[in-house]
Coordinates of N, CA and C in Angstrom, one line a residue:
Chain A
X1 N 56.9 -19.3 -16.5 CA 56.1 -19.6 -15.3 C 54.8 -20.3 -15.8
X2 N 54.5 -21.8 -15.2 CA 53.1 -22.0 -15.5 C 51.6 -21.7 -14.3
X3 N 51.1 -21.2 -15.1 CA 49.9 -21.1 -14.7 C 48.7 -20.9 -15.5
X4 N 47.4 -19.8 -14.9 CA 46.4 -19.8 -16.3 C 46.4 -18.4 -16.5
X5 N 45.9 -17.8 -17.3 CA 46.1 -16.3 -17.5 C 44.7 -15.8 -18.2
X6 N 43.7 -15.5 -17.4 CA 42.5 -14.7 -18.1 C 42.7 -13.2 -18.4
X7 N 42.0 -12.5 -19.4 CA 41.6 -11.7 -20.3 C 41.1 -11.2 -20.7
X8 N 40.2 -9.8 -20.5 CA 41.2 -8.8 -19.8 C 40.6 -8.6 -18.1
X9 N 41.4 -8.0 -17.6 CA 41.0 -7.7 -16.0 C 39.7 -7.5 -15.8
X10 N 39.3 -6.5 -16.4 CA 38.1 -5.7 -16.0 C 37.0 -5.2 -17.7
X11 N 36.0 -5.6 -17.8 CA 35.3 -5.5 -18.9 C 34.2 -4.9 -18.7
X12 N 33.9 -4.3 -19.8 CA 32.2 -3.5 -19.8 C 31.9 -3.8 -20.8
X13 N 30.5 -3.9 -21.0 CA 29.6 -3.9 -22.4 C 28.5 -3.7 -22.0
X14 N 27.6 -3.3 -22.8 CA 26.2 -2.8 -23.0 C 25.3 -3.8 -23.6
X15 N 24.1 -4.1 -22.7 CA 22.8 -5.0 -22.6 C 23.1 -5.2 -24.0
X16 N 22.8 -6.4 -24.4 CA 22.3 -6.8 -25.9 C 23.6 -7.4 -26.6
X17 N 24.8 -7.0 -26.0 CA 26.1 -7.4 -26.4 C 26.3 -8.6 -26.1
X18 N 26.8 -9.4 -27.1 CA 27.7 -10.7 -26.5 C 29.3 -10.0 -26.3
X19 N 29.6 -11.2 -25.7 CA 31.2 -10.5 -25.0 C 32.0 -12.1 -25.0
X20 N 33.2 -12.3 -25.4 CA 34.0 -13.2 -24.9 C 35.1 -13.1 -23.9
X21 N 35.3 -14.1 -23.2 CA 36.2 -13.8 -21.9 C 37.1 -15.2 -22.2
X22 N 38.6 -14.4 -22.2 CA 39.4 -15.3 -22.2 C 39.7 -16.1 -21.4
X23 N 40.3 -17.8 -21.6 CA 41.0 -18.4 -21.0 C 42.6 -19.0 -21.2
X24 N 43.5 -18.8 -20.6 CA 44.8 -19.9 -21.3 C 45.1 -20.5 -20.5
X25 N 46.1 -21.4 -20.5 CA 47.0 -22.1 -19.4 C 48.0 -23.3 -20.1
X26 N 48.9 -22.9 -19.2 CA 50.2 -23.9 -20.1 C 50.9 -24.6 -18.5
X27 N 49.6 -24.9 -18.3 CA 50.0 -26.4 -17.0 C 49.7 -27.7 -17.7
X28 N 49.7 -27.7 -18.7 CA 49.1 -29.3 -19.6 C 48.2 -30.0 -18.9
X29 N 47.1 -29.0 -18.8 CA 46.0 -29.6 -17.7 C 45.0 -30.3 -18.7
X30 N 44.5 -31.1 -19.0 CA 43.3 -31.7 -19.7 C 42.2 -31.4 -19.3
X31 N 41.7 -30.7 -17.9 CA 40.9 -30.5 -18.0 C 40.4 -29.0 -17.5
X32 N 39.5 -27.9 -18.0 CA 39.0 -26.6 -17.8 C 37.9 -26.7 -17.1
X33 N 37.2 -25.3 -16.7 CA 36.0 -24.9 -16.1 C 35.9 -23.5 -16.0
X34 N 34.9 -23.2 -15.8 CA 34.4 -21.6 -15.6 C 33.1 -22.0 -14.8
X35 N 33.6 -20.6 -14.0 CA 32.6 -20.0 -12.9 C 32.0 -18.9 -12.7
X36 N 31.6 -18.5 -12.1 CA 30.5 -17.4 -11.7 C 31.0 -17.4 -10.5
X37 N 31.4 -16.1 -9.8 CA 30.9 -15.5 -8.3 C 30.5 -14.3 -8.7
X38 N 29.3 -14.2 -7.6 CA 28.1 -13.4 -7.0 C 29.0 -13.2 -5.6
X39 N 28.2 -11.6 -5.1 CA 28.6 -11.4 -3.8 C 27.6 -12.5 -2.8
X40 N 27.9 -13.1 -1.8 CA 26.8 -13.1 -0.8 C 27.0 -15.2 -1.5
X41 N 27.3 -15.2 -2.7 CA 27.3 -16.8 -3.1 C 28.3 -17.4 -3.7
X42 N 28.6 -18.6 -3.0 CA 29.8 -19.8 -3.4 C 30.0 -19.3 -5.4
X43 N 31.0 -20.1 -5.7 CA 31.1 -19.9 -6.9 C 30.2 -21.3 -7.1
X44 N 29.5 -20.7 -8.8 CA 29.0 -21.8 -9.6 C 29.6 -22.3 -11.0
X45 N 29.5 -23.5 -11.3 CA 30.1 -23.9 -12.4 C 29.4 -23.5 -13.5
X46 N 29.6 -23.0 -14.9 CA 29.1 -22.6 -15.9 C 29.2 -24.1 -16.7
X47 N 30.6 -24.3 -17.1 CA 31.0 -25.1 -18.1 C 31.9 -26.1 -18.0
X48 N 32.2 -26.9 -18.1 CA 33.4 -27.8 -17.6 C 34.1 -28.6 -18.9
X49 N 35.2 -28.6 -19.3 CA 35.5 -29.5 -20.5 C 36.9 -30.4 -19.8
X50 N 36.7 -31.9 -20.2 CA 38.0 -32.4 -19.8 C 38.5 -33.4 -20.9
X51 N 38.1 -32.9 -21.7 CA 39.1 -33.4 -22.9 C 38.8 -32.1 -24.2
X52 N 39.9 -32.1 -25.3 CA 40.1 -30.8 -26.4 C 38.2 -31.4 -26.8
X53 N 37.4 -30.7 -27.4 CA 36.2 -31.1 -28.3 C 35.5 -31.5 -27.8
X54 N 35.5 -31.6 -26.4 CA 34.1 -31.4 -25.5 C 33.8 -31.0 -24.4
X55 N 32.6 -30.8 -24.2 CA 32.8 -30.0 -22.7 C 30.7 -30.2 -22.2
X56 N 30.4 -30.1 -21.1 CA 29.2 -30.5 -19.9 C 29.2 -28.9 -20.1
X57 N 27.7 -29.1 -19.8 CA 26.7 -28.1 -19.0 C 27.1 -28.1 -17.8
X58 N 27.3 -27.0 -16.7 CA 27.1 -27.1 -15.2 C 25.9 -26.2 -14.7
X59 N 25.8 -26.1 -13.3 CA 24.8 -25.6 -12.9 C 23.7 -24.6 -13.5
X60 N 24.8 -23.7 -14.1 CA 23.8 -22.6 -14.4 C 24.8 -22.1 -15.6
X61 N 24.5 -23.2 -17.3 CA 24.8 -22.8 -18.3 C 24.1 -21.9 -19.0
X62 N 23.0 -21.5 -18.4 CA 21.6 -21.0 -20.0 C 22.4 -19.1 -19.8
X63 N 22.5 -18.9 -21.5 CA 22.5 -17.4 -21.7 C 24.5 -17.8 -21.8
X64 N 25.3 -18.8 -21.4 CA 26.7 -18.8 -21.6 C 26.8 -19.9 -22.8
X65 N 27.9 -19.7 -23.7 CA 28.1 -21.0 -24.9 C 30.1 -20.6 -24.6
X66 N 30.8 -22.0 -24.9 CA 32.2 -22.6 -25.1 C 32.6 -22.9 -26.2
X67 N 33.9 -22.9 -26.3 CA 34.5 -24.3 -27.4 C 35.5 -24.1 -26.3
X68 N 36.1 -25.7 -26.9 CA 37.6 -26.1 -26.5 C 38.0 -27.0 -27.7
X69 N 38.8 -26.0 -28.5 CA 39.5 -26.6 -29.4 C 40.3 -26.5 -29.4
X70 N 41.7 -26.3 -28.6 CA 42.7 -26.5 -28.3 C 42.8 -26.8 -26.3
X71 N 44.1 -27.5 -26.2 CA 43.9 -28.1 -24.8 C 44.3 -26.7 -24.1
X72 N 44.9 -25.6 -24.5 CA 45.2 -24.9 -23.8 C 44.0 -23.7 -23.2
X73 N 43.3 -23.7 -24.3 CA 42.4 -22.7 -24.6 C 41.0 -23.1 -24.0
X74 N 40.2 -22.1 -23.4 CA 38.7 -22.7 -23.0 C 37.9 -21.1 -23.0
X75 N 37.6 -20.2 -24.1 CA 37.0 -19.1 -24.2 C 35.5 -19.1 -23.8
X76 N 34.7 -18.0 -23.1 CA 33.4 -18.3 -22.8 C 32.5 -17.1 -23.4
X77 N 31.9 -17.4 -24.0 CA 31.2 -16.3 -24.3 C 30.0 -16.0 -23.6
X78 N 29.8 -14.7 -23.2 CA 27.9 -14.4 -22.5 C 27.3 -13.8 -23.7
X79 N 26.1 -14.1 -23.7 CA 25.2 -14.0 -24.9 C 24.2 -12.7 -24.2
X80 N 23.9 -12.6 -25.1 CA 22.5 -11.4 -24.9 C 21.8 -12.1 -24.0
X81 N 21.6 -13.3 -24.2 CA 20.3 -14.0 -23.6 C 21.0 -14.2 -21.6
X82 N 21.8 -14.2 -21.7 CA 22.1 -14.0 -20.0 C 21.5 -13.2 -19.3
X83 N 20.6 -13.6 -18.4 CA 19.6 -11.8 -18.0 C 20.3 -11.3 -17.4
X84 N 21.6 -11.8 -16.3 CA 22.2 -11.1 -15.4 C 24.2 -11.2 -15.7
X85 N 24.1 -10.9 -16.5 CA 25.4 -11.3 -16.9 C 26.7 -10.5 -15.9
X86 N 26.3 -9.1 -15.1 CA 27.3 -8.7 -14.4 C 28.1 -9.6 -13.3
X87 N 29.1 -9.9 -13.3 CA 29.4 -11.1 -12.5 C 31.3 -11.0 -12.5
X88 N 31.9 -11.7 -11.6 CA 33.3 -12.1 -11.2 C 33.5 -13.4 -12.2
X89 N 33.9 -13.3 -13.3 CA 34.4 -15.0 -13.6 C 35.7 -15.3 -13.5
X90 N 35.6 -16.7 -13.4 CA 36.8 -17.5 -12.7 C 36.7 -18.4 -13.6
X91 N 38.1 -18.5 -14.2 CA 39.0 -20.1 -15.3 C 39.2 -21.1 -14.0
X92 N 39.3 -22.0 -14.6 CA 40.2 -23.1 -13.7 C 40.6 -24.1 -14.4
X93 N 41.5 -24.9 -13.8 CA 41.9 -26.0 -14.6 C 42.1 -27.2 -13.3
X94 N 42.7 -28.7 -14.1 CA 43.3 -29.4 -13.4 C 43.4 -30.5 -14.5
X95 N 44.4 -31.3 -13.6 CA 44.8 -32.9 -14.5 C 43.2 -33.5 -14.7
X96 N 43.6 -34.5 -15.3 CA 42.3 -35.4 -15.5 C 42.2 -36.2 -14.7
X97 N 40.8 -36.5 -14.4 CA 40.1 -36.6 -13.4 C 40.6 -36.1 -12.0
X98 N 41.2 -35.3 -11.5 CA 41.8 -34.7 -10.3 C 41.4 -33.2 -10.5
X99 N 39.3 -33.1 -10.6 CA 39.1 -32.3 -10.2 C 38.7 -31.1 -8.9
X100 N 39.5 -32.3 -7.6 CA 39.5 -31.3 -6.4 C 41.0 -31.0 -6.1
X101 N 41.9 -30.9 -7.4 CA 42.8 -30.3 -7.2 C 42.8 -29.2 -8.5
X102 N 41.9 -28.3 -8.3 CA 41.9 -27.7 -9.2 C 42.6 -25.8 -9.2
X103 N 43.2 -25.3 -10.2 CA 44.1 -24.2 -9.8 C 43.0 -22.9 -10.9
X104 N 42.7 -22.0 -10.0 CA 42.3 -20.9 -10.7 C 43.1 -19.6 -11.2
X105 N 42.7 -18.9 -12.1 CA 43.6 -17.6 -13.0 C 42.8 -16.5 -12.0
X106 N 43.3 -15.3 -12.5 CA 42.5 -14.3 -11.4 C 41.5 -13.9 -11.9
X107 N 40.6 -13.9 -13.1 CA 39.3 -13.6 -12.5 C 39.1 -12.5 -13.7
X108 N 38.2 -11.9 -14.3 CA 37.9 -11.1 -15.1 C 36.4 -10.9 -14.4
X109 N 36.2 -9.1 -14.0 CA 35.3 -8.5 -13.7 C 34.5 -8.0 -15.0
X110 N 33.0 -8.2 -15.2 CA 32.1 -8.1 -16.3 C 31.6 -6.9 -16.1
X111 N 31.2 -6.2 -16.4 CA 29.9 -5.3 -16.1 C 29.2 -4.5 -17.1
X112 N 27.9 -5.1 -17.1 CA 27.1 -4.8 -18.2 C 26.2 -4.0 -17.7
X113 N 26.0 -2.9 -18.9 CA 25.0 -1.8 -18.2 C 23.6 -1.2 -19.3
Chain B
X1 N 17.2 -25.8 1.5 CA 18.8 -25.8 2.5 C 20.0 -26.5 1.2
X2 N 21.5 -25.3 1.4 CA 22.2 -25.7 0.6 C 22.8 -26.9 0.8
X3 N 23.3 -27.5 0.0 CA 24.4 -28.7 0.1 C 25.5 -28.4 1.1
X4 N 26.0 -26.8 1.0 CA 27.1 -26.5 1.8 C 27.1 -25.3 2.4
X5 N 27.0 -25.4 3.9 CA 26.8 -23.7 4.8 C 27.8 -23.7 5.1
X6 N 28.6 -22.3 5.1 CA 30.0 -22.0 5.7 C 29.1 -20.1 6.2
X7 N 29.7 -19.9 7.1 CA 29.3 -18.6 8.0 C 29.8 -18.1 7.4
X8 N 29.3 -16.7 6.7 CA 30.0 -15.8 5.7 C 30.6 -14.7 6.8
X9 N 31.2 -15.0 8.1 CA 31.3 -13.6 9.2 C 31.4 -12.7 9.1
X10 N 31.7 -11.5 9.1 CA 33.5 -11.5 9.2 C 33.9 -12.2 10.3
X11 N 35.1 -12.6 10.4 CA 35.4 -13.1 11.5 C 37.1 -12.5 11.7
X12 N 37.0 -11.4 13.0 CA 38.3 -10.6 13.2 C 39.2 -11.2 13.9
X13 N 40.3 -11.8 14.3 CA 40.7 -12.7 15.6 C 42.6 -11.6 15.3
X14 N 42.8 -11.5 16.6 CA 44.5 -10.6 16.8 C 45.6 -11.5 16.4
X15 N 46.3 -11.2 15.5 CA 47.2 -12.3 14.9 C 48.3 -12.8 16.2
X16 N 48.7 -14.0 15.7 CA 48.9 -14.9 16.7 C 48.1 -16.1 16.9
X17 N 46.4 -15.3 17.0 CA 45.8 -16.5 17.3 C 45.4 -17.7 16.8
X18 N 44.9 -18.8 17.4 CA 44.8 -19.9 16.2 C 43.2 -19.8 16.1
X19 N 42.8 -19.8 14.3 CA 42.2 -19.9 13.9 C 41.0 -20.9 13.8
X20 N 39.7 -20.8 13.8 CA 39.0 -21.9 13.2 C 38.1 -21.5 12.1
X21 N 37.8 -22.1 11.0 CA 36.9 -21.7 9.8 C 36.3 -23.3 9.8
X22 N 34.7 -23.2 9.3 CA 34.1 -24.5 9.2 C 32.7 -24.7 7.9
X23 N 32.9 -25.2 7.8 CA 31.5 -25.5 6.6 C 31.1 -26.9 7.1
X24 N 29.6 -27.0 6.9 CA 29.1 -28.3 7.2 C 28.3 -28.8 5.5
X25 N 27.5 -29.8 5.7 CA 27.3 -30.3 4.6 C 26.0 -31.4 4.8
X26 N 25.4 -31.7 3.9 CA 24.5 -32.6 3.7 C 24.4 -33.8 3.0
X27 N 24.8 -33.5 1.8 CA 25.3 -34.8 1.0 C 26.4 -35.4 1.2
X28 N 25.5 -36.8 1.8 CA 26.6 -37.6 2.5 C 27.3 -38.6 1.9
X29 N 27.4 -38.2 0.6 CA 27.9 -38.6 -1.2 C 29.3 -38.0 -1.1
X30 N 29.3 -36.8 -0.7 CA 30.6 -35.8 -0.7 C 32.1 -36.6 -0.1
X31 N 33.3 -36.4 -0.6 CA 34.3 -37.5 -0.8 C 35.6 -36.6 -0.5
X32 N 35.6 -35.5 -1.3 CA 36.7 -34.9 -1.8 C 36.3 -33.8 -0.9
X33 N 37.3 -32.9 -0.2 CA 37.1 -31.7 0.9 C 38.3 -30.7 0.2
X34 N 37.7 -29.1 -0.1 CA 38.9 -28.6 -0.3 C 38.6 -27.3 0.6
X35 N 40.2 -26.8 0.5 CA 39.9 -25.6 1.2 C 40.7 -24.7 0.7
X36 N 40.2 -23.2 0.2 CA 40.8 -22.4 -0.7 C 40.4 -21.0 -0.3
X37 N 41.8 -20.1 -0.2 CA 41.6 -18.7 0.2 C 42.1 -17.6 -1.1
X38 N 41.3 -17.2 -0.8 CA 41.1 -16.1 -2.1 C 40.8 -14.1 -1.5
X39 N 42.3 -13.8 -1.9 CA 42.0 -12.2 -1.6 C 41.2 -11.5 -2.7
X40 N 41.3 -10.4 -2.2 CA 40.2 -9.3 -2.8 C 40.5 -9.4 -3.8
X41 N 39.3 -9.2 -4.7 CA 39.4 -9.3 -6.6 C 40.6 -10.4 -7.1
X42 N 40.9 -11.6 -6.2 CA 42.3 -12.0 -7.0 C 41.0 -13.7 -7.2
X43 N 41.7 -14.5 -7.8 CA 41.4 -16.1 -8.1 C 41.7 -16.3 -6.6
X44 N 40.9 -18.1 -6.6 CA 40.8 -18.6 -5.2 C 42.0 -19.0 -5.7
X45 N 43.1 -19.3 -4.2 CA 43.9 -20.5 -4.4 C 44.5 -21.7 -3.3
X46 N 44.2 -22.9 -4.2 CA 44.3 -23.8 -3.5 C 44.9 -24.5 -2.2
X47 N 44.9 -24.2 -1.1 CA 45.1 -24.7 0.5 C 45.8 -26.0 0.4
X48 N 44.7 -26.9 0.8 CA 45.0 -28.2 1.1 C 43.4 -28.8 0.2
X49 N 43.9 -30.2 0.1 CA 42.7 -31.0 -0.2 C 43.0 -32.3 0.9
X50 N 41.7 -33.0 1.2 CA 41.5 -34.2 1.4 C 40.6 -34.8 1.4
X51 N 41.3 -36.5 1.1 CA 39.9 -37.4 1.0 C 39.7 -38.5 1.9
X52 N 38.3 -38.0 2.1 CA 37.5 -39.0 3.3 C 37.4 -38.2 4.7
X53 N 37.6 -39.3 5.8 CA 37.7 -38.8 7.0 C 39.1 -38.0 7.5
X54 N 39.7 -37.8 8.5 CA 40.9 -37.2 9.0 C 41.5 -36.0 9.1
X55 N 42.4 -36.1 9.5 CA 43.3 -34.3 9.5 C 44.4 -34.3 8.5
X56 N 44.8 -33.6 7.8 CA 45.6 -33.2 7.2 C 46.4 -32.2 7.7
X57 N 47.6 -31.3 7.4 CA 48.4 -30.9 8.5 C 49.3 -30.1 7.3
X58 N 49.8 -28.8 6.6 CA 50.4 -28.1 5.8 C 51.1 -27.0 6.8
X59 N 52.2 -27.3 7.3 CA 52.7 -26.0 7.4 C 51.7 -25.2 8.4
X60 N 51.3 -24.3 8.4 CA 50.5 -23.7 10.0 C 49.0 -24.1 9.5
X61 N 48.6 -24.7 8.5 CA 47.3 -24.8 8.6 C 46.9 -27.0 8.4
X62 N 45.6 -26.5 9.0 CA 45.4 -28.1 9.4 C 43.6 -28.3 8.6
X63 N 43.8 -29.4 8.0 CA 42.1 -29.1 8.0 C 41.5 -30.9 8.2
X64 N 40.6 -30.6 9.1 CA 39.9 -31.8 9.5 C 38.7 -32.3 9.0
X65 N 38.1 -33.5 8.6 CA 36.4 -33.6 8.1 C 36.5 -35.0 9.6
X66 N 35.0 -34.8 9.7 CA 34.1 -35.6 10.5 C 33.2 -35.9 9.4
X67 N 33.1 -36.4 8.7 CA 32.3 -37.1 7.8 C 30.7 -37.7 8.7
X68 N 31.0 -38.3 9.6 CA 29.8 -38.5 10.4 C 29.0 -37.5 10.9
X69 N 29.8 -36.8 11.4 CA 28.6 -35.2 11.5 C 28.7 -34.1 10.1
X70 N 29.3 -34.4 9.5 CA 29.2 -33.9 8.3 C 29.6 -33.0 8.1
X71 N 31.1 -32.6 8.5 CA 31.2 -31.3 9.4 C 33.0 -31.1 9.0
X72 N 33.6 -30.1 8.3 CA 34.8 -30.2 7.8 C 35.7 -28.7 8.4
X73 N 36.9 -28.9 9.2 CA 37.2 -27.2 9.7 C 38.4 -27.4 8.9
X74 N 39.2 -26.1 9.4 CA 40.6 -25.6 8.4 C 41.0 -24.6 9.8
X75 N 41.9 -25.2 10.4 CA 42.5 -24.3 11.5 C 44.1 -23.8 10.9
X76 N 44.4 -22.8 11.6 CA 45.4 -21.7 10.9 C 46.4 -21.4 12.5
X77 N 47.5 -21.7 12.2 CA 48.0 -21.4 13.8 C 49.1 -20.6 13.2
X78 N 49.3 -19.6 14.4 CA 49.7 -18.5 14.4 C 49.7 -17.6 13.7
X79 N 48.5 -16.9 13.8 CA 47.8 -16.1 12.6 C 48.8 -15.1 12.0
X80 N 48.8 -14.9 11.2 CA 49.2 -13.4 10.8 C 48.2 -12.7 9.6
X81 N 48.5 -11.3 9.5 CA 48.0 -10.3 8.5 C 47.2 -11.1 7.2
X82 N 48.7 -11.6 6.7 CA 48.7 -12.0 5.7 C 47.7 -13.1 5.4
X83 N 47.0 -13.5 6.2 CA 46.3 -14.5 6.0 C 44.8 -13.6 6.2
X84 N 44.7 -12.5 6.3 CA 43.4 -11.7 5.9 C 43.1 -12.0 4.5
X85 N 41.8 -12.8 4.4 CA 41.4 -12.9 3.4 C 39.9 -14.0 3.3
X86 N 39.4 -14.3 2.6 CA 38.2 -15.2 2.0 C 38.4 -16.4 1.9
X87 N 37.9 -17.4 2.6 CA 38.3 -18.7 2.5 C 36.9 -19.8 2.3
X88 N 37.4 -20.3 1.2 CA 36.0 -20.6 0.8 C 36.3 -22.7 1.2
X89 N 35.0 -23.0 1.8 CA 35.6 -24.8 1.6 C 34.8 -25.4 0.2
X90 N 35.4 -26.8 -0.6 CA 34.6 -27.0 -1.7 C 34.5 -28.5 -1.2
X91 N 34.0 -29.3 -2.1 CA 33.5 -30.8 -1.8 C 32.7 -31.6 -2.7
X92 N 33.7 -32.5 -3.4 CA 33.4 -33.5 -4.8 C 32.9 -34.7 -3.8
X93 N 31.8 -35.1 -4.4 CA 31.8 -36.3 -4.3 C 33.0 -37.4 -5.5
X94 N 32.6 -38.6 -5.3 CA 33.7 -39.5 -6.5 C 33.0 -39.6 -8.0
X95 N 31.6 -39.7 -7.8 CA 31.5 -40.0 -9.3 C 31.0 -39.2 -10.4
X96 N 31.6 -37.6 -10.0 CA 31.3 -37.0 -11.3 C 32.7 -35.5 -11.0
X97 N 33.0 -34.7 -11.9 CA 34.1 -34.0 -11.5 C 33.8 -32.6 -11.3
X98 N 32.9 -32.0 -10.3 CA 31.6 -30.4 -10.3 C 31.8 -30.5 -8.7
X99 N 32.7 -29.6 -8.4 CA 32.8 -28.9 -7.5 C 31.2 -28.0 -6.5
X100 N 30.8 -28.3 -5.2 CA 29.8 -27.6 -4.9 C 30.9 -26.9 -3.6
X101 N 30.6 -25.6 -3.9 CA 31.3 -24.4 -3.0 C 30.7 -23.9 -1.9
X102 N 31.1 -23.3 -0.6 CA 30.6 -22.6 0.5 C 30.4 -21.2 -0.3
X103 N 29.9 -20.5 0.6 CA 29.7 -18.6 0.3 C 30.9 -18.3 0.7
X104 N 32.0 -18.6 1.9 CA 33.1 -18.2 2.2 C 32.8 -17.2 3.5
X105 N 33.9 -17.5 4.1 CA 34.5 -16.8 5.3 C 35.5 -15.6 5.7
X106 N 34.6 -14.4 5.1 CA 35.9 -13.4 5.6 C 37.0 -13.4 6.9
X107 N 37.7 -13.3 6.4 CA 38.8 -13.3 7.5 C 39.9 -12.6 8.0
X108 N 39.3 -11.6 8.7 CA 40.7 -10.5 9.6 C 41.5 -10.3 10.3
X109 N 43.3 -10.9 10.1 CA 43.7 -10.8 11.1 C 44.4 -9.4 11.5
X110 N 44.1 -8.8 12.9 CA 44.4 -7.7 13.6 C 45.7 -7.5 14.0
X111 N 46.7 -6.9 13.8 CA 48.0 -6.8 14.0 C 47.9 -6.1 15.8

C-alpha cells in the first residue's frame, strides 16, 4: 500500500528536550512538508523540501530544524528552543510542483510538559 | 484580518441534507482551491482541488470558487453520518508551493 506513515502516534517529553518526529512515504513524491495544528487554527507550514538536499523555511520555522536526505524520508526535529512545542503535526507530501495536490500521514500528537 | 476566514461552527444539519461549507479570501493572487476533510485525531484528506474560477463536481460533493467575490463553497448532497467531520478549505496561489489554510468547519451529520 502506498502512502506516508508518521512516528509514533502519540509522544511526550519534558521542557528542554529535543524530540524527532518521523516522516516516510513510498508514493515517489519529490516533494515533503510539515505542519503544525493548533486547536482554534488552520494548519501552518513548518518546512517544505521539494527536492532530496534541500528544503525552505515556512511560516513559523524558529525552535524546528530538517534534513532530507533521502527522497523518502523528511524527519523534523523540535528543539528546546520551541517555546510552545505542544502541538498536532502533520507530514505531507506531493509530486513536484503539484503542491495543491498534496496527501497527508495521520499526524503525531506532541506533548511537552 | 487572515488571508482565509472559514466559520469554525459547528454546523449540525439531519443527514440527507445538502450541505454548504464556505471560506472566503483576500489575496486575490490565490489560484489553486482545495478542499480537505479530516476526522478526529486522523490526517486531513484530500476532497477535490480546483483551478481558477468554476464548479467542480466528485461524486456527492461539488466545490465552487467565485474568484470575483473571493468566495469558494464545497456542497455535499445527501448527507450522511459519515461525513461528520472537519473540513478545512486551502489555497495556492501559482508562484510559490505554501499552502494558506482555513481554521475549519466542524461538521455533524444527525441520523
Amino acid at each position: 500500500d502506498g502512502g506516508i506513515t508518521q512516528s509514533p502516534k502519540y509522544l511526550f517529553r519534558k521542557e528542554g528536550q529535543n524530540v524527532t518526529l518521523s516522516c516516510e512515504q513510498n508514493l515517489n513524491h519529490d516533494a515533503m512538508y510539515w505542519y503544525r495544528q493548533d486547536p482554534g487554527q488552520g494548519l501552518r507550514l513548518i518546512y517544505y523540501s521539494q527536492i532530496v538536499n534541500d528544503f525552505q523555511k515556512g511560516d513559523i520555522a524558529e525552535g524546528y530544524s530538517v534534513s532530507r536526505e533521502k527522497k523518502e524520508s523528511f524527519p523534523l526535529t523540535v528543539t528546546s528552543a520551541q517555546k510552545n512545542p505542544t502541538a498536532f503535526y502533520l507530514c505531507a507530501s506531493s509530486m513536484a510542483l503539484r503542491a495543491y495536490e498534496q496527501y497527508f500521514g495521520p499526524g503525531t500528537r506532541l506533548t511537552v510538559t | 484580518q487572515k488571508e482565509v476566514e472559514q466559520d469554525p461552527g459547528p454546523l449540525s444539519v439531519p443527514e440527507g441534507a445538502i450541505v454548504s461549507l464556505n471560506c472566503t479570501y483576500s489575496n486575490s493572487a490565490f489560484q489553486y482551491f482545495m478542499w480537505y476533510r479530516q476526522y478526529s485525531r486522523k490526517g486531513p484528506e484530500l476532497l477535490m482541488y480546483t483551478y481558477s474560477s468554476g464548479n467542480k463536481e466528485d461524486g456527492r460533493f461539488t466545490a465552487q470558487v467565485d474568484k470575483s467575490s473571493k468566495y469558494i463553497s464545497l456542497f455535499i448532497r445527501d448527507s450522511q453520518p459519515s461525513d461528520s467531520a472537519t473540513y478545512l478549505c486551502a489555497m495556492k496561489t501559482g508562484g510559490n508551493e505554501k499552502l494558506t489554510f482555513g481554521t475549519g468547519t466542524r461538521l455533524t451529520i444527525i441520523p
